[in-house]
PDB file of C-alpha atoms and ligand atoms in Angstrom:
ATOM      1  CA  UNK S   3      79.380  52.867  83.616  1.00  0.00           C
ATOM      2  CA  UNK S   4      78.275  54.137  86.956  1.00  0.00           C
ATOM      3  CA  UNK S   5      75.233  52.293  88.620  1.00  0.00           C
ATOM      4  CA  UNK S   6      72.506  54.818  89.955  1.00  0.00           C
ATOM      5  CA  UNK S   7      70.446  54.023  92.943  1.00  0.00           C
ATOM      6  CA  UNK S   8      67.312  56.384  93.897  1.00  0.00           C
ATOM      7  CA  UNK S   9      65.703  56.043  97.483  1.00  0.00           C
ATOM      8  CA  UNK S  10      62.904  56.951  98.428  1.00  0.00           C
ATOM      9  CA  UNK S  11      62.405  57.332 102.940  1.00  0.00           C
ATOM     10  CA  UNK S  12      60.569  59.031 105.239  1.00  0.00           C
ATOM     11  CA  UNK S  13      63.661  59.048 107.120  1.00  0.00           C
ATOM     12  CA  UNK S  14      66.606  59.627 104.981  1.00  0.00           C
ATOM     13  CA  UNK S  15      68.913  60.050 108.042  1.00  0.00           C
ATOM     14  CA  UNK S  16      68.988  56.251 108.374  1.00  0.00           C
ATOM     15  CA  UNK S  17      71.076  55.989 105.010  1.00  0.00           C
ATOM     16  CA  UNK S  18      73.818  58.887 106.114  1.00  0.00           C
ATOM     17  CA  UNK S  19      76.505  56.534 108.110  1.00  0.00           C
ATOM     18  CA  UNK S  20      76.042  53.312 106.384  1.00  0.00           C
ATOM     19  CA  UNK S  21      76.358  55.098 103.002  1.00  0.00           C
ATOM     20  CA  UNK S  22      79.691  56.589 104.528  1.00  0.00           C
ATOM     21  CA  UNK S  23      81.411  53.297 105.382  1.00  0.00           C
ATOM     22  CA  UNK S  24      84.532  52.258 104.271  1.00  0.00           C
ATOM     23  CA  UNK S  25      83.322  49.826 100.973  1.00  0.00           C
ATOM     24  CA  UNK S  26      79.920  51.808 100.452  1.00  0.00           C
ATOM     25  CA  UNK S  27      81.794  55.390 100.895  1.00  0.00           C
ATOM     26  CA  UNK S  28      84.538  54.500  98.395  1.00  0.00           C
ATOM     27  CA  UNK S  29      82.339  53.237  96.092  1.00  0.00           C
ATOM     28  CA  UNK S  30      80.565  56.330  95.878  1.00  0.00           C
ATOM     29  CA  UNK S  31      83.510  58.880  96.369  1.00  0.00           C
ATOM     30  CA  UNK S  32      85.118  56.792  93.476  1.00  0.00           C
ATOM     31  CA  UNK S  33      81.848  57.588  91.250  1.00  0.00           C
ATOM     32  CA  UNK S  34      81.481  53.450  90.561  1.00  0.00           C
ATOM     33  CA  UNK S  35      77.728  53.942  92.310  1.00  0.00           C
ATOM     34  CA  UNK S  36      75.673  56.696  92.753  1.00  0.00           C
ATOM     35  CA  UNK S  37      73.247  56.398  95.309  1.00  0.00           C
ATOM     36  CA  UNK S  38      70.519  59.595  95.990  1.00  0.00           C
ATOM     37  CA  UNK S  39      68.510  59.195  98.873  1.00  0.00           C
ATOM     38  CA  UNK S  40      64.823  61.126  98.944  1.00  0.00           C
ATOM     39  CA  UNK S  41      62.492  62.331 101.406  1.00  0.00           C
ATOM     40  CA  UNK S  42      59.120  61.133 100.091  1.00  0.00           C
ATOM     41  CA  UNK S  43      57.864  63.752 102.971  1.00  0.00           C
ATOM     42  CA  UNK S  44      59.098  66.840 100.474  1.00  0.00           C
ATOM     43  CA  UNK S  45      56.359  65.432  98.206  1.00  0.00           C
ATOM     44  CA  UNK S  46      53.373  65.922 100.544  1.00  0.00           C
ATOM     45  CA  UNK S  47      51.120  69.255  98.863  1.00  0.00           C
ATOM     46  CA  UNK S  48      49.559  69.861 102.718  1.00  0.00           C
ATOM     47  CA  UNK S  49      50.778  72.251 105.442  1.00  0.00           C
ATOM     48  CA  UNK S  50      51.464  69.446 107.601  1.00  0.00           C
ATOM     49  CA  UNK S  51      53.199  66.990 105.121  1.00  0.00           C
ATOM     50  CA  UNK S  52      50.983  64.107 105.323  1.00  0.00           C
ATOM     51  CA  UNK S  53      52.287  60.477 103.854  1.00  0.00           C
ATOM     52  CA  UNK S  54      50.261  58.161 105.212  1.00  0.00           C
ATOM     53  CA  UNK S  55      46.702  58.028 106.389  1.00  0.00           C
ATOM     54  CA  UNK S  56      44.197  55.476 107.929  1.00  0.00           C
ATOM     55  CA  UNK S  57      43.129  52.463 106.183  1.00  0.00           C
ATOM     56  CA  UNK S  58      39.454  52.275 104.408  1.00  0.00           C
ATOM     57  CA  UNK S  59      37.490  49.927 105.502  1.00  0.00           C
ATOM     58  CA  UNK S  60      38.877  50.916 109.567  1.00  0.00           C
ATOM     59  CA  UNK S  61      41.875  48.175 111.442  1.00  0.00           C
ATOM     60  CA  UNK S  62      44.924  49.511 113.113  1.00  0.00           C
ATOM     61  CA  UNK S  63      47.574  51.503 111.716  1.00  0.00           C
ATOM     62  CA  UNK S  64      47.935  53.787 108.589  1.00  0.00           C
ATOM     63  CA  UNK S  65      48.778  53.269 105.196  1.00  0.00           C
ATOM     64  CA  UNK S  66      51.291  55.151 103.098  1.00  0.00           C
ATOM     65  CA  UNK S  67      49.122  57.463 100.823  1.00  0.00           C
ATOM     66  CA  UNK S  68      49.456  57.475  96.770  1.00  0.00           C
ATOM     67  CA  UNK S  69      49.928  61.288  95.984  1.00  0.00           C
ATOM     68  CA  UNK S  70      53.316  61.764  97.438  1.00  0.00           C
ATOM     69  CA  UNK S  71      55.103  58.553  96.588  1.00  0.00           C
ATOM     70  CA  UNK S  72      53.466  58.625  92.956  1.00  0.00           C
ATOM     71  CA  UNK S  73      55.285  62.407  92.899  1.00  0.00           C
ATOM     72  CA  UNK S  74      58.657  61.618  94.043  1.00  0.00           C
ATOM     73  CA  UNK S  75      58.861  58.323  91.783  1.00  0.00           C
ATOM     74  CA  UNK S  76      57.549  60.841  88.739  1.00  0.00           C
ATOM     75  CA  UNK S  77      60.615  63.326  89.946  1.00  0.00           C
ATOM     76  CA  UNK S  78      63.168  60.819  89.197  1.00  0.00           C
ATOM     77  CA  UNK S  79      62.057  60.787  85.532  1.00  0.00           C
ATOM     78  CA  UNK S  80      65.045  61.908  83.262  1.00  0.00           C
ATOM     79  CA  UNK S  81      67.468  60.752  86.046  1.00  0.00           C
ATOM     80  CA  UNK S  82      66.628  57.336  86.921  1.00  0.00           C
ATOM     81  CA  UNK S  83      64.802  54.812  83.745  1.00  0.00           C
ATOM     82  CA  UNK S  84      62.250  54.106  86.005  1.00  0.00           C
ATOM     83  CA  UNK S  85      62.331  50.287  84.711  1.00  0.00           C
ATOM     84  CA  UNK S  86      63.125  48.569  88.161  1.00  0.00           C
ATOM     85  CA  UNK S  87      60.996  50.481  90.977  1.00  0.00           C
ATOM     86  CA  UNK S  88      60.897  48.308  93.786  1.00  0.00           C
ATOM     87  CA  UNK S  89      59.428  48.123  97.344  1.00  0.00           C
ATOM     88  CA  UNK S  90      61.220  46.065 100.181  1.00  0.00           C
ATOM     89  CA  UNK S  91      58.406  44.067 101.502  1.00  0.00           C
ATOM     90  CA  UNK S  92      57.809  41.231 103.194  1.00  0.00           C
ATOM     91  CA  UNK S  93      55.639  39.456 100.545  1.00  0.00           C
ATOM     92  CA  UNK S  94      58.024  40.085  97.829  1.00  0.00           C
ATOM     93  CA  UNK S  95      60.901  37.914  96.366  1.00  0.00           C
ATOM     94  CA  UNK S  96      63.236  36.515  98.338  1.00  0.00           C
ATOM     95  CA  UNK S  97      66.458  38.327  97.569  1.00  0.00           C
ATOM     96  CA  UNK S  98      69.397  35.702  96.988  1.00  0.00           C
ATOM     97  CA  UNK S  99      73.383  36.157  95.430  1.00  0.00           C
ATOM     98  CA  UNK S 100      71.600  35.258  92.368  1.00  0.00           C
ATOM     99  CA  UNK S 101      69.071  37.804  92.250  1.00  0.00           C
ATOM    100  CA  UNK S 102      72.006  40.823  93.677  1.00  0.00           C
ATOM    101  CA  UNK S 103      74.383  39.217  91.208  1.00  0.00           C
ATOM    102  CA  UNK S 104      71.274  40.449  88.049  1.00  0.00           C
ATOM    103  CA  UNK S 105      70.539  43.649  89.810  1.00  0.00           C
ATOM    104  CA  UNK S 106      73.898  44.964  90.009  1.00  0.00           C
ATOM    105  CA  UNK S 107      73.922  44.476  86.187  1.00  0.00           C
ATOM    106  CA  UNK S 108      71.263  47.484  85.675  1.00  0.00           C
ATOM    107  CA  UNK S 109      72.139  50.501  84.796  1.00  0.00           C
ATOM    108  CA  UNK S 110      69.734  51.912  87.699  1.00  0.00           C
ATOM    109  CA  UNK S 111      67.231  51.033  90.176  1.00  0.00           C
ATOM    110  CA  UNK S 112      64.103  52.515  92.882  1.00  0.00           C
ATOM    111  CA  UNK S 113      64.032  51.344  96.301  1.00  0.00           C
ATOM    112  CA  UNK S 114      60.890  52.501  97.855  1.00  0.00           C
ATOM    113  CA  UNK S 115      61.232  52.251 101.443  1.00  0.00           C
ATOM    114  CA  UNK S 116      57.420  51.513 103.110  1.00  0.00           C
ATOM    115  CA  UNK S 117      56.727  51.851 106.497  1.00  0.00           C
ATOM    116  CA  UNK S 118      53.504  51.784 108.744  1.00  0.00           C
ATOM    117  CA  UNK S 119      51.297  49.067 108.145  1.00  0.00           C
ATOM    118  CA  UNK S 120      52.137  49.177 104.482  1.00  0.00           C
ATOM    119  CA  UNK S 121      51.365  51.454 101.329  1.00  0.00           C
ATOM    120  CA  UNK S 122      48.329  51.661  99.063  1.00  0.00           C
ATOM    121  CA  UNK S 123      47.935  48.991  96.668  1.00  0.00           C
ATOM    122  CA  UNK S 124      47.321  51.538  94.017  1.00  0.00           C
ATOM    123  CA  UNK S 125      50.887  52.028  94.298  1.00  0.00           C
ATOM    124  CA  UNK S 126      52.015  48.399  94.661  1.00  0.00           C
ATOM    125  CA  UNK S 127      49.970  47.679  91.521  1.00  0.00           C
ATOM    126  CA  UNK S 128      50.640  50.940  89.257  1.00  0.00           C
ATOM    127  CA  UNK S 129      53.852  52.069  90.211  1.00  0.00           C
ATOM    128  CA  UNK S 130      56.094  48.939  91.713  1.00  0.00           C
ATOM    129  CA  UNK S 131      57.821  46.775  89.006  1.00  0.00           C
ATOM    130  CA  UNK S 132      58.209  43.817  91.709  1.00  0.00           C
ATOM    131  CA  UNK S 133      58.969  43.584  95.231  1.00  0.00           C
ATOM    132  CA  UNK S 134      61.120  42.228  96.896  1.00  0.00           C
ATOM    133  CA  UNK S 135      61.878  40.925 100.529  1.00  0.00           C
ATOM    134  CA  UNK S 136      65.385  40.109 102.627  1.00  0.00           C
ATOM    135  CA  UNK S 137      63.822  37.172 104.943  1.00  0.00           C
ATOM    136  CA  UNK S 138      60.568  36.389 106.151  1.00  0.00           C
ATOM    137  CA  UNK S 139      60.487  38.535 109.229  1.00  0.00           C
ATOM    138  CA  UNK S 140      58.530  41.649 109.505  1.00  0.00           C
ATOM    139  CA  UNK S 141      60.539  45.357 110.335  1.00  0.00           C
ATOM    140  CA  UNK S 142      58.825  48.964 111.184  1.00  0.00           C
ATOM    141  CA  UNK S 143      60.648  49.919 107.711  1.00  0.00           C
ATOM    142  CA  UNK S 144      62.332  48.839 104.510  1.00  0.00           C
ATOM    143  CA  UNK S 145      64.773  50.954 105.456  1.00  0.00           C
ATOM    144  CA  UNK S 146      67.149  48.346 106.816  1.00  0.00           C
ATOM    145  CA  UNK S 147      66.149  45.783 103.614  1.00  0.00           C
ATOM    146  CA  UNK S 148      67.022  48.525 100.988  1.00  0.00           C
ATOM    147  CA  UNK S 149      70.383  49.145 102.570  1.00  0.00           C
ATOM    148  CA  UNK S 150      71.161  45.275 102.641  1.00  0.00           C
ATOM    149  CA  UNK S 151      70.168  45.595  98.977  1.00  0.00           C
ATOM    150  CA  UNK S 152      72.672  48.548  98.391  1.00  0.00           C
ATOM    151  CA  UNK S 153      75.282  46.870 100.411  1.00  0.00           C
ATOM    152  CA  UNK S 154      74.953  43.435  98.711  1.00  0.00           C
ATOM    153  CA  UNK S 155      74.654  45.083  95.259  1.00  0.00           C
ATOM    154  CA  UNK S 156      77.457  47.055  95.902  1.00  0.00           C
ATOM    155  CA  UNK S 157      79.851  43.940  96.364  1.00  0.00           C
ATOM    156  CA  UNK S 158      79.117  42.308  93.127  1.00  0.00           C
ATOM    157  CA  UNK S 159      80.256  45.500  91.160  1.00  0.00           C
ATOM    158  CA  UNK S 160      83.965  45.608  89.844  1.00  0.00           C
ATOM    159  CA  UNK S 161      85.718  47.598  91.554  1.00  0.00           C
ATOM    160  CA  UNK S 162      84.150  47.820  95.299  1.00  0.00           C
ATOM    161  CA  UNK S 163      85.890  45.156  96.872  1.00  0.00           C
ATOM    162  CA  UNK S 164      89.804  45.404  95.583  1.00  0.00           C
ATOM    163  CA  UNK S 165      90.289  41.668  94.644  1.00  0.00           C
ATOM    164  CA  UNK S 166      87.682  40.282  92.928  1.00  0.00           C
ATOM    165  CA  UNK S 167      89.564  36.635  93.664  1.00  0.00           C
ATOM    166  CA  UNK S 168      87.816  37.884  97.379  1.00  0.00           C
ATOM    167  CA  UNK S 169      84.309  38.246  95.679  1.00  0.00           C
ATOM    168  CA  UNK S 170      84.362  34.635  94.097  1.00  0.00           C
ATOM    169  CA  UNK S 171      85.645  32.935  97.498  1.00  0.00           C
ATOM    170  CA  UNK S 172      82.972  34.651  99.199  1.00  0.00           C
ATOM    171  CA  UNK S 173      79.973  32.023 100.790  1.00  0.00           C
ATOM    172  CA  UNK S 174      77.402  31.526  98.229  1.00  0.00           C
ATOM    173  CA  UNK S 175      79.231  33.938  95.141  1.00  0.00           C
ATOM    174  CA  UNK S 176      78.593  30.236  93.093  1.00  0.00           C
ATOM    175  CA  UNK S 177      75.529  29.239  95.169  1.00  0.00           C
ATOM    176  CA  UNK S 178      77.984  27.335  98.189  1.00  0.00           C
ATOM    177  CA  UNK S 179      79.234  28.534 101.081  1.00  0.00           C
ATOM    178  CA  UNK S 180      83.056  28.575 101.806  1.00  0.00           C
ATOM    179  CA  UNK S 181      85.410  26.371 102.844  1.00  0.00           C
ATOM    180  CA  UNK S 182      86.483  26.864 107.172  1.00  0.00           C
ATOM    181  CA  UNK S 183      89.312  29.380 107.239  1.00  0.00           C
ATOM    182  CA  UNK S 184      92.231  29.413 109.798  1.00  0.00           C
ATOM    183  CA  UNK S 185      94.894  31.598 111.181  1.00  0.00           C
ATOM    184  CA  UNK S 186      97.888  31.661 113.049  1.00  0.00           C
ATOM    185  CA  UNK S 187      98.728  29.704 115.756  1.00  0.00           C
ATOM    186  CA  UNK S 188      98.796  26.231 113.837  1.00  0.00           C
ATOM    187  CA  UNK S 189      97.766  24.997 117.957  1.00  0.00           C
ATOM    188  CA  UNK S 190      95.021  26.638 119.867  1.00  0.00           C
ATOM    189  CA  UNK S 191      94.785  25.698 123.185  1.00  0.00           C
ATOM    190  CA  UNK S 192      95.295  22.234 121.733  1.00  0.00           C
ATOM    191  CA  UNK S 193      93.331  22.100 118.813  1.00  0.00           C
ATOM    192  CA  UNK S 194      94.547  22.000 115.527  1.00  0.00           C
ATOM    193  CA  UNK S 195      94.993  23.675 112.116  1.00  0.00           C
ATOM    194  CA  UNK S 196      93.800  21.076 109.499  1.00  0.00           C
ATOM    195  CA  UNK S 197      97.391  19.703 108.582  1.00  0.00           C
ATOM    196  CA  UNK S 198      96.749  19.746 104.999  1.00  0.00           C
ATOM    197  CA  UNK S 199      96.638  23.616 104.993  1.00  0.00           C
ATOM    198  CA  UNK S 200     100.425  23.695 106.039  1.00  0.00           C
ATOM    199  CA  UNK S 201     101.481  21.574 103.687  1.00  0.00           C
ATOM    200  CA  UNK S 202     102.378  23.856 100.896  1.00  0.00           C
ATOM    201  CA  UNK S 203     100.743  21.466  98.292  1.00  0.00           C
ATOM    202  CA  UNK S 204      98.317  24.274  96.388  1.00  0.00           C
ATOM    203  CA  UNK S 205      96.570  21.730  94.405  1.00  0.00           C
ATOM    204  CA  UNK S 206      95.643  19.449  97.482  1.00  0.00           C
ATOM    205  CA  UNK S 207      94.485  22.900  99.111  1.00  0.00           C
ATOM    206  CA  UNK S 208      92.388  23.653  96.503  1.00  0.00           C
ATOM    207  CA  UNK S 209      90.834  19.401  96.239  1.00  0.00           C
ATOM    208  CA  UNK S 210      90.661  19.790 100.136  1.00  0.00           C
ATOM    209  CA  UNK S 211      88.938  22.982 100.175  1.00  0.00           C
ATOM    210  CA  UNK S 212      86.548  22.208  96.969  1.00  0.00           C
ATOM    211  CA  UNK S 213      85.265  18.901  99.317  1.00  0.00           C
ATOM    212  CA  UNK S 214      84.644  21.106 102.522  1.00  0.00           C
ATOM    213  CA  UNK S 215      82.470  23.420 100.542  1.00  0.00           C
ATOM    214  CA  UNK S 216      80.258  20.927  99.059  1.00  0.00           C
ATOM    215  CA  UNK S 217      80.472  18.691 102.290  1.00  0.00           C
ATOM    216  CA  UNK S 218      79.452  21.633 104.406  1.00  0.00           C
ATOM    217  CA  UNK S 219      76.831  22.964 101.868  1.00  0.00           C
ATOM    218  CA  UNK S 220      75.284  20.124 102.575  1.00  0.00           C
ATOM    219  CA  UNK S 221      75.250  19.323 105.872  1.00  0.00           C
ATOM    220  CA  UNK S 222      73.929  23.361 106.845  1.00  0.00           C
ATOM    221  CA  UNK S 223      71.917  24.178 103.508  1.00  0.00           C
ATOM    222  CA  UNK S 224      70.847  21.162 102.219  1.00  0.00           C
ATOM    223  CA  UNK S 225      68.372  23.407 100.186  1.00  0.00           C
ATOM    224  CA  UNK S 226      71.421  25.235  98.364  1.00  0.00           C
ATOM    225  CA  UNK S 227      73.260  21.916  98.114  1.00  0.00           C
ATOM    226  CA  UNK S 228      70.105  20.717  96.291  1.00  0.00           C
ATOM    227  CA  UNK S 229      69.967  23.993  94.161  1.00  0.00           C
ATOM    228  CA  UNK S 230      73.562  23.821  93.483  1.00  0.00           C
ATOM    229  CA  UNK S 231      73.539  20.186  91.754  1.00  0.00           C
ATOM    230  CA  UNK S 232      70.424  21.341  89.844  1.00  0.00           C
ATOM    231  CA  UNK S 233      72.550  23.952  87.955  1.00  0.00           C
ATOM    232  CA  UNK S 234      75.318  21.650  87.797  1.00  0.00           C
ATOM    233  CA  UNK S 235      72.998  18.937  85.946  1.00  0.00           C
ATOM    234  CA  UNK S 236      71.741  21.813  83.925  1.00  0.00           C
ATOM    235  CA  UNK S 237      74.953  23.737  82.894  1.00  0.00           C
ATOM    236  CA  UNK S 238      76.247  23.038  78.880  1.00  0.00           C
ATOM    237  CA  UNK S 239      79.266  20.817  79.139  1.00  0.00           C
ATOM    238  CA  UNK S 240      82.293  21.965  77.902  1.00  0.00           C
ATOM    239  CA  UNK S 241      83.362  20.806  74.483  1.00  0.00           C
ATOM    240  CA  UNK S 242      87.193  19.815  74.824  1.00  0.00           C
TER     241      UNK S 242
HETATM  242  N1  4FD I  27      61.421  41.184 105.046  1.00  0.00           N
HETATM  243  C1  4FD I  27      60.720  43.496 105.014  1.00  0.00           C
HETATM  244  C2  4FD I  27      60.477  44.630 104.262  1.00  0.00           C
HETATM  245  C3  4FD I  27      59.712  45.664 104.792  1.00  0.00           C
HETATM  246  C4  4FD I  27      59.182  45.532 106.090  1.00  0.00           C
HETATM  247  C5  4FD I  27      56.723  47.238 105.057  1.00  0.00           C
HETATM  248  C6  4FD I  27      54.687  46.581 103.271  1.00  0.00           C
HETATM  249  C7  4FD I  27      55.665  46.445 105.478  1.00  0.00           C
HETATM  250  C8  4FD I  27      60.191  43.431 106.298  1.00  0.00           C
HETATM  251  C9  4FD I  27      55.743  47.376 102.843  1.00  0.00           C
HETATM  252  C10 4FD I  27      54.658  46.129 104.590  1.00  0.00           C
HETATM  253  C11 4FD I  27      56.771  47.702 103.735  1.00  0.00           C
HETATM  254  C12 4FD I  27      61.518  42.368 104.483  1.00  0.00           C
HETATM  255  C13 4FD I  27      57.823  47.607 105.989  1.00  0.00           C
HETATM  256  N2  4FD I  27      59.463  44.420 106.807  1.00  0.00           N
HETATM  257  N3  4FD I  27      58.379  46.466 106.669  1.00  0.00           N
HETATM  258  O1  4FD I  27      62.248  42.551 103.512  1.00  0.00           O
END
């Protein structure tokens, strides 16, 4: 079961190195993603390969135009379902572990990558199943948001990252972020590895590091603290 991912850029070159990295390029070499990048700009009809134009109604910039973007998306059809087509934008969802954790359970996905001023909302209406958006900032691009998607995706698939034990330690894998982690020397110019980490005693470890992850949850993101004791609350309990 091999996730497919379809993009769709005016500039396909930014996907080339980050796609080659060491987790992302193994991932793909290894056939556990398959990830197709597309230059919307092979869809323009005209000599001069128009994809964007300026906005009715006059203001700055230029919009991304319909024809071309409705044509690549409409090439996909046979190799992509076409049932998650999404634009990185900054009014969509907010993308969270939750949210990556669900996507990288499809069997395939669209990233539409919009740039200018934004793209015709003929297309955000007919074509986009939702959008979504990495943090409320504003880039030239969705470039850079669809390859957080891909990357973040790409860690929640078995098989990516080579001990999944990794993958549930990781910050916010169960909506908290991980315990502080030390390494050798136990002294650092006098300060201290905590001394129950040298103990040897596994199941004070584990107590110990449980309490720093909900201590520090809540003391940097009281928001996912909140969120965290709200799915505690609503979880079943387990019958023993
Ligand atoms: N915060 C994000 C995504 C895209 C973007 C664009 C409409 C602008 C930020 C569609 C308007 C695309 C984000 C391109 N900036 N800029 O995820």
């Amino acid at each position: 079961m091999t996730i497919r991912i379809d993009v769709l850029t005016i500039f396909p070159e930014y996907f080339t190195i980050p796609l080659q990295n060491s987790l992302l390029g193994k991932a793909i070499k290894e056939k556990i993603m398959e990830v197709y990048v597309h230059n919307i700009r092979d869809f323009a009809k005209d000599k001069h390969k128009t994809v964007d134009d300026t906005p009715y109604g006059g203001g700055p910039g230029m919009v991304m135009k319909c024809e071309p973007l409705y044509d690549a998306v409409e090439s996909l059809k046979g190799n992509n379902s076409l049932e998650h087509v999404i634009l990185l934008s900054p009014g969509g969802q907010l993308l969270t572990q939750e949210k990556v954790k669900q996507m990288a359970q499809w069997k395939d996905f669209v990233l539409i990558c919009g740039r200018y001023e934004g793209v015709d909302e003929r297309i955000v209406e007919n074509l986009i199943t939702e959008e979504i958006s990495i943090g409320d900032y504003v880039l030239s691009g969705g470039e850079l948001p669809a390859l957080v998607v891909i990357e973040a995706v790409s860690r929640m698939i078995p098989g990516v990252i080579g001990e999944w034990e990794s993958v549930m330690n990781d910050s916010l894998y169960d909506g908290l972020l991980s315990y502080p982690q030390y390494t050798k020397p136990a002294e650092f110019r006098g300060i201290k590895v905590p001394e129950v980490l040298l103990s040897g005693n596994h199941e004070q470890i584990k107590t110990w590091r449980e309490q720093q992850s909900l201590l520090r949850t809540k003391k940097k993101r009281p928001d996912l603290f909140y969120k965290y004791q709200e799915k505690k609350i609503n979880e079943p309990k387990k019958v023993e």
